[in-house]
Coordinates of N, CA and C in Angstrom, one line a residue:
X1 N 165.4 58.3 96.3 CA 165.9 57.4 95.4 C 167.0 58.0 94.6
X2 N 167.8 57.6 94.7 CA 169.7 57.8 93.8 C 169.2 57.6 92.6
X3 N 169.7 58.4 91.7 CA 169.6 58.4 90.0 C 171.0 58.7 89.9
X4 N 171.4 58.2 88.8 CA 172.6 58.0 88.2 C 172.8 57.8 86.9
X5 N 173.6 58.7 85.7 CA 173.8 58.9 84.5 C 174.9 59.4 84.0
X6 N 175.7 58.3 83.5 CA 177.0 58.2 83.3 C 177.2 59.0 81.4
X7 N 178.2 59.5 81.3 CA 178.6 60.0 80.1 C 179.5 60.4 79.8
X8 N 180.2 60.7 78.4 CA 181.7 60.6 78.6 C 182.4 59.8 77.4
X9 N 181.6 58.6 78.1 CA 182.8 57.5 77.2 C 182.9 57.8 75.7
X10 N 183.8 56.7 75.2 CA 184.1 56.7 73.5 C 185.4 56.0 73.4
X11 N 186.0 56.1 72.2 CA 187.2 55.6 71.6 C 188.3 56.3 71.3
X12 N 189.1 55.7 72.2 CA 190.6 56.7 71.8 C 191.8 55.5 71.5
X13 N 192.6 56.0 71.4 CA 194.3 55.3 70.9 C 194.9 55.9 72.5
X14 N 196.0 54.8 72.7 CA 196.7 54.5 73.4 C 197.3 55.9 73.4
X15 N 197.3 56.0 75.0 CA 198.1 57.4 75.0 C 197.4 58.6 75.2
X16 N 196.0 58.6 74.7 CA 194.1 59.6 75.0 C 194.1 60.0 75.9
X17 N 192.8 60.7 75.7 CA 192.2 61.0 77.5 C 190.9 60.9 77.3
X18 N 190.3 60.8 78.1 CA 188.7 60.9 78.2 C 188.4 61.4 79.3
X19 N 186.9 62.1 79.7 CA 186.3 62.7 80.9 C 185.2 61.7 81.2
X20 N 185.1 61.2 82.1 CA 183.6 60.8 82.1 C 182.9 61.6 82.8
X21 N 181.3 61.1 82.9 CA 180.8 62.5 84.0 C 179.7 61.8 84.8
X22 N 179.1 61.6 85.8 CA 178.5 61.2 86.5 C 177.3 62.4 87.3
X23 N 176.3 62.6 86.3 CA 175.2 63.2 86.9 C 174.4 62.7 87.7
X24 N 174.1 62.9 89.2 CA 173.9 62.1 90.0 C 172.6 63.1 90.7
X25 N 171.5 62.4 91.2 CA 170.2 63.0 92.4 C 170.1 62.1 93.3
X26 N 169.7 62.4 94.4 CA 169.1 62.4 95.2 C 170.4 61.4 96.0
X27 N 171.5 61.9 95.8 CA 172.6 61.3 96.7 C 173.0 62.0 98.0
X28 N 173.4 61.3 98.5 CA 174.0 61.9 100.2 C 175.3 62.4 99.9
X29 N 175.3 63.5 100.2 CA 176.1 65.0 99.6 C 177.0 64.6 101.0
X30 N 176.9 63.8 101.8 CA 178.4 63.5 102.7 C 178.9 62.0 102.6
X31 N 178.6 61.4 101.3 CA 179.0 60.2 101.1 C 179.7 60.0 100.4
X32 N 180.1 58.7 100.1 CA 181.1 58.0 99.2 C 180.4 58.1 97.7
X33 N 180.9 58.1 96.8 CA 180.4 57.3 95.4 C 181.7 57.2 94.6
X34 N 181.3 56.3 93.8 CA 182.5 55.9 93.0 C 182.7 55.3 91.6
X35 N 183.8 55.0 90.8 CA 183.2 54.6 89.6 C 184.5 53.4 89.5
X36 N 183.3 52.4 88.5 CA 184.0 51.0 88.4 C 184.1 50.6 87.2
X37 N 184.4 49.7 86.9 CA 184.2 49.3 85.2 C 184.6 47.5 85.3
X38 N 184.1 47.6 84.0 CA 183.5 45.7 83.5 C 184.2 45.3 82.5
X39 N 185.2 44.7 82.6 CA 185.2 44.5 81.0 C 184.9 43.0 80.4
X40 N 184.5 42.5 79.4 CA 184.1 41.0 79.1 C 184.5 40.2 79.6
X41 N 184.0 39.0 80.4 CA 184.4 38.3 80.9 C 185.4 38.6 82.6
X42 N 185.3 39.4 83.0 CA 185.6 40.1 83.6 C 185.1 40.6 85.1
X43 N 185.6 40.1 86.2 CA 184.7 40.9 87.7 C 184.3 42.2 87.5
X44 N 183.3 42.9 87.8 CA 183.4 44.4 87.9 C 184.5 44.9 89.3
X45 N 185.6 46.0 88.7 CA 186.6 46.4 89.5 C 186.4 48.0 90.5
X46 N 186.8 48.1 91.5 CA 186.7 49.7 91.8 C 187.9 50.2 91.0
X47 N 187.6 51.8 90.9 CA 188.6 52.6 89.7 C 188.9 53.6 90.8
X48 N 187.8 54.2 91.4 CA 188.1 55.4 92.1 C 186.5 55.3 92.6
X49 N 186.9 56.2 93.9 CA 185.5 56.9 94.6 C 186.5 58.1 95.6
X50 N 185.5 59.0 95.6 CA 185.5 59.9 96.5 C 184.3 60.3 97.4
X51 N 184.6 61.0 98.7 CA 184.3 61.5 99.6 C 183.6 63.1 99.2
X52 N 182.3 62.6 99.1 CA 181.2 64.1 98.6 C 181.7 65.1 99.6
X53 N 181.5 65.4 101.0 CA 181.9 65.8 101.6 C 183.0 66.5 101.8
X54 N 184.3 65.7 101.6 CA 185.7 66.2 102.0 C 186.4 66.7 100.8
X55 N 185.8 65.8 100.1 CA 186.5 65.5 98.6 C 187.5 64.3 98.2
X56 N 187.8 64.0 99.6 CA 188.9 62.8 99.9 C 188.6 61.9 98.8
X57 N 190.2 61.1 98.2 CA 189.9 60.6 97.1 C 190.7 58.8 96.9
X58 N 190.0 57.9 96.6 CA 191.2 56.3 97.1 C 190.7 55.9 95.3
X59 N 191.9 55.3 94.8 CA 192.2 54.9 93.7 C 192.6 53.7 93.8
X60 N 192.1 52.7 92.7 CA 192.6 51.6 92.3 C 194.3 51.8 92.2
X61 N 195.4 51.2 92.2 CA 196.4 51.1 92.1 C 196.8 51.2 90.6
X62 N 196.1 50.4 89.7 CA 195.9 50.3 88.4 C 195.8 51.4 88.0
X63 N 195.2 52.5 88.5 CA 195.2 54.2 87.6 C 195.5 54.9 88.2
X64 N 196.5 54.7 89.4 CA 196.8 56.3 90.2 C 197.6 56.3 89.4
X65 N 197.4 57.9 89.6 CA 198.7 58.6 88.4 C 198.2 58.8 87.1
X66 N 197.0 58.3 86.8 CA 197.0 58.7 85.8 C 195.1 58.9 85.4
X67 N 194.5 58.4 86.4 CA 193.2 59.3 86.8 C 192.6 59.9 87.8
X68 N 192.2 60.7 87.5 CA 191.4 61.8 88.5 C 189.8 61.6 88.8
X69 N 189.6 61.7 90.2 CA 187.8 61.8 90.7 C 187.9 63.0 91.0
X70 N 186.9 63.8 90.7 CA 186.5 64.8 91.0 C 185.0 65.1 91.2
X71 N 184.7 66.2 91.6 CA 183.7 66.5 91.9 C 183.2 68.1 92.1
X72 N 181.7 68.3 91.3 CA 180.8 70.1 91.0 C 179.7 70.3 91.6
X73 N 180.0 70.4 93.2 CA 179.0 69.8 93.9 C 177.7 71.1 93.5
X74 N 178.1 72.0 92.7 CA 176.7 73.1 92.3 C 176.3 71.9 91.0
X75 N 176.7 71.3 90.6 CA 176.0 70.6 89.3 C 175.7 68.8 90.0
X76 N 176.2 68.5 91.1 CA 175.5 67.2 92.1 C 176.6 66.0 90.7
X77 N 177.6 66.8 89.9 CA 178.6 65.7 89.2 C 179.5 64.8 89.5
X78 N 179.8 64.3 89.2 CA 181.2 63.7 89.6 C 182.2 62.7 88.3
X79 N 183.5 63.5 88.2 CA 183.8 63.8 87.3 C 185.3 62.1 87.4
X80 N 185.2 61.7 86.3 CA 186.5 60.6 86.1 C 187.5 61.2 84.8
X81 N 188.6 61.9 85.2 CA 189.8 62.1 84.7 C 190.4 60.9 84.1
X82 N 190.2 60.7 82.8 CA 191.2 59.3 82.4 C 192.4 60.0 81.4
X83 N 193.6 60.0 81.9 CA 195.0 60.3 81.0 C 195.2 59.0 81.0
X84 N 196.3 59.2 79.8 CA 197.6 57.8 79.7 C 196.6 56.5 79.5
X85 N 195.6 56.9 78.5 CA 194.9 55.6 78.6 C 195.6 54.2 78.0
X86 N 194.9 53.7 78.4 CA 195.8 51.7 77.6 C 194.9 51.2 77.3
X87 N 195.0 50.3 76.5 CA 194.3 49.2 75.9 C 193.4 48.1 77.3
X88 N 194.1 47.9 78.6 CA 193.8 47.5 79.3 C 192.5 48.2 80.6
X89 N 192.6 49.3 79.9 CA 191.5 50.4 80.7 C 190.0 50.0 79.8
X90 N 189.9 49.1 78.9 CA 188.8 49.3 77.6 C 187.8 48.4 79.0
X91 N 186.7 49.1 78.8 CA 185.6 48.2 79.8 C 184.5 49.2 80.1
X92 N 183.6 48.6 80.5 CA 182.0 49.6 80.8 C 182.2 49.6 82.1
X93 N 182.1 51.2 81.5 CA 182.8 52.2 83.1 C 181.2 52.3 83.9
X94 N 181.0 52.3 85.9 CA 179.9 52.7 86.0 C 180.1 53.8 87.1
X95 N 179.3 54.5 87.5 CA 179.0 55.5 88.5 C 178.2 54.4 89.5
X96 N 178.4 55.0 90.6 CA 177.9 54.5 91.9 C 178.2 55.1 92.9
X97 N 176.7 54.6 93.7 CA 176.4 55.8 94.8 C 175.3 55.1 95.7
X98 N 175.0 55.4 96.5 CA 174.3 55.0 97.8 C 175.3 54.0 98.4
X99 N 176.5 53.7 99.1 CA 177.5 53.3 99.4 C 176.6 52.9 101.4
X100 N 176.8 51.2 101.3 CA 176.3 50.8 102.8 C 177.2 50.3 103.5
X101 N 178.1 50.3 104.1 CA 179.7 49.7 104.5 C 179.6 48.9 105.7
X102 N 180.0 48.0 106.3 CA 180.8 47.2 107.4 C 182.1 47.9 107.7
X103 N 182.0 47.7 108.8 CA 183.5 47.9 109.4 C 184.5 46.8 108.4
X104 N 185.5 47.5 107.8 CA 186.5 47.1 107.3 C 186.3 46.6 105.8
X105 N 185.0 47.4 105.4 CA 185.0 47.0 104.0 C 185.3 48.3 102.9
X106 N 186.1 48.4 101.6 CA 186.5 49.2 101.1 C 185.6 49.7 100.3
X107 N 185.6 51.0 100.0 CA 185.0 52.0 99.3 C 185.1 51.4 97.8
X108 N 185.9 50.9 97.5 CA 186.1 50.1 95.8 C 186.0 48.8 95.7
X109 N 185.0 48.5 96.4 CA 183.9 47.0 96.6 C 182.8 47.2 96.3
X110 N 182.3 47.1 94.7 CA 181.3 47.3 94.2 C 179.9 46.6 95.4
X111 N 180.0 46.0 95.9 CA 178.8 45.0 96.8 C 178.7 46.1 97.8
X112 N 179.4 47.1 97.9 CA 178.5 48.3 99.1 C 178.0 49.3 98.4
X113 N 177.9 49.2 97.4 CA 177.3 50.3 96.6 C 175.9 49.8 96.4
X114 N 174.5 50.7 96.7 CA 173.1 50.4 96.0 C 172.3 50.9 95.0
X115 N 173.3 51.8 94.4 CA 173.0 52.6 93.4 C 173.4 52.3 92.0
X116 N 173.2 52.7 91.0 CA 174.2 52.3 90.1 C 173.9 52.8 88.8
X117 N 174.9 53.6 87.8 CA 173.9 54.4 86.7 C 174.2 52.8 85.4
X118 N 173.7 53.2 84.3 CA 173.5 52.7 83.1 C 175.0 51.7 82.3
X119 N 175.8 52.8 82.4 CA 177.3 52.4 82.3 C 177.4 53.3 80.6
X120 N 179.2 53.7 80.6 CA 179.4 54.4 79.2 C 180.7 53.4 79.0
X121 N 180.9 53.2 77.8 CA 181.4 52.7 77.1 C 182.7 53.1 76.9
X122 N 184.0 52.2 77.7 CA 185.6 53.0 76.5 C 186.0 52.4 76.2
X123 N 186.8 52.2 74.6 CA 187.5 51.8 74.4 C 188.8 52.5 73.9
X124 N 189.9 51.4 74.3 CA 191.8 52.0 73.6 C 192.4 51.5 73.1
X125 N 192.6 51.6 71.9 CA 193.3 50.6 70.7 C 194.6 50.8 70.7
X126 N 195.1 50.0 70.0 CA 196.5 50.3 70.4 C 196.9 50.7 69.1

């Protein structure tokens, strides 16, 4: 069973950074996981996921450039780089993991994920 426990978040001003962190068990150490966010009223979006294995990394369009997935595979983390934050980044960020795919379905399509931690909180004021 995947556990997942997201942390990190908080409140910064336009222009911030934040880390999030994604303590993760009993994940498949050659799989996908990824982190998404919600904001009110709002679809849940992909942000980023990476490839446990390779490290390989696919980004929303919305934050390349200005966040990072990473990953401590001695601490089973996985890590969300947020620079250059905006007002428009403000949403409940989630970790996810147990990733089930179809042919031709994307890694930042919350609906192949079965895992899912609690969610941390950001906001960016302007």
């Amino acid at each position: 069973q995947v556990q997942l426990v997201e942390s990190g978040g908080g409140s910064v001003q336009t222009g911030g950074s934040l880390r999030l962190s994604c303590a993760a068990s009993g994940a498949d150490r050659n799989n996908w996981m990824g982190w998404f966010r919600q904001a009110p009223g709002k679809e849940r979006e992909g942000v980023a996921a990476i490839q446990l294995g390779s490290g390989a990394a696919v980004y929303a369009d919305s934050v390349k450039g200005r966040f990072r997935i990473s990953q401590d595979n001695a601490k089973n983390i996985v890590y969300l780089q947020m620079n250059n934050l905006k007002p428009e980044d403000t949403a409940m960020y989630y970790c996810a993991a147990d990733i089930r795919r179809e042919r031709g379905d994307s890694v930042l399509q919350s609906t192949v994920y079965h895992a899912w931690g609690q969610g941390t909180q950001v906001t960016v004021s302007s």
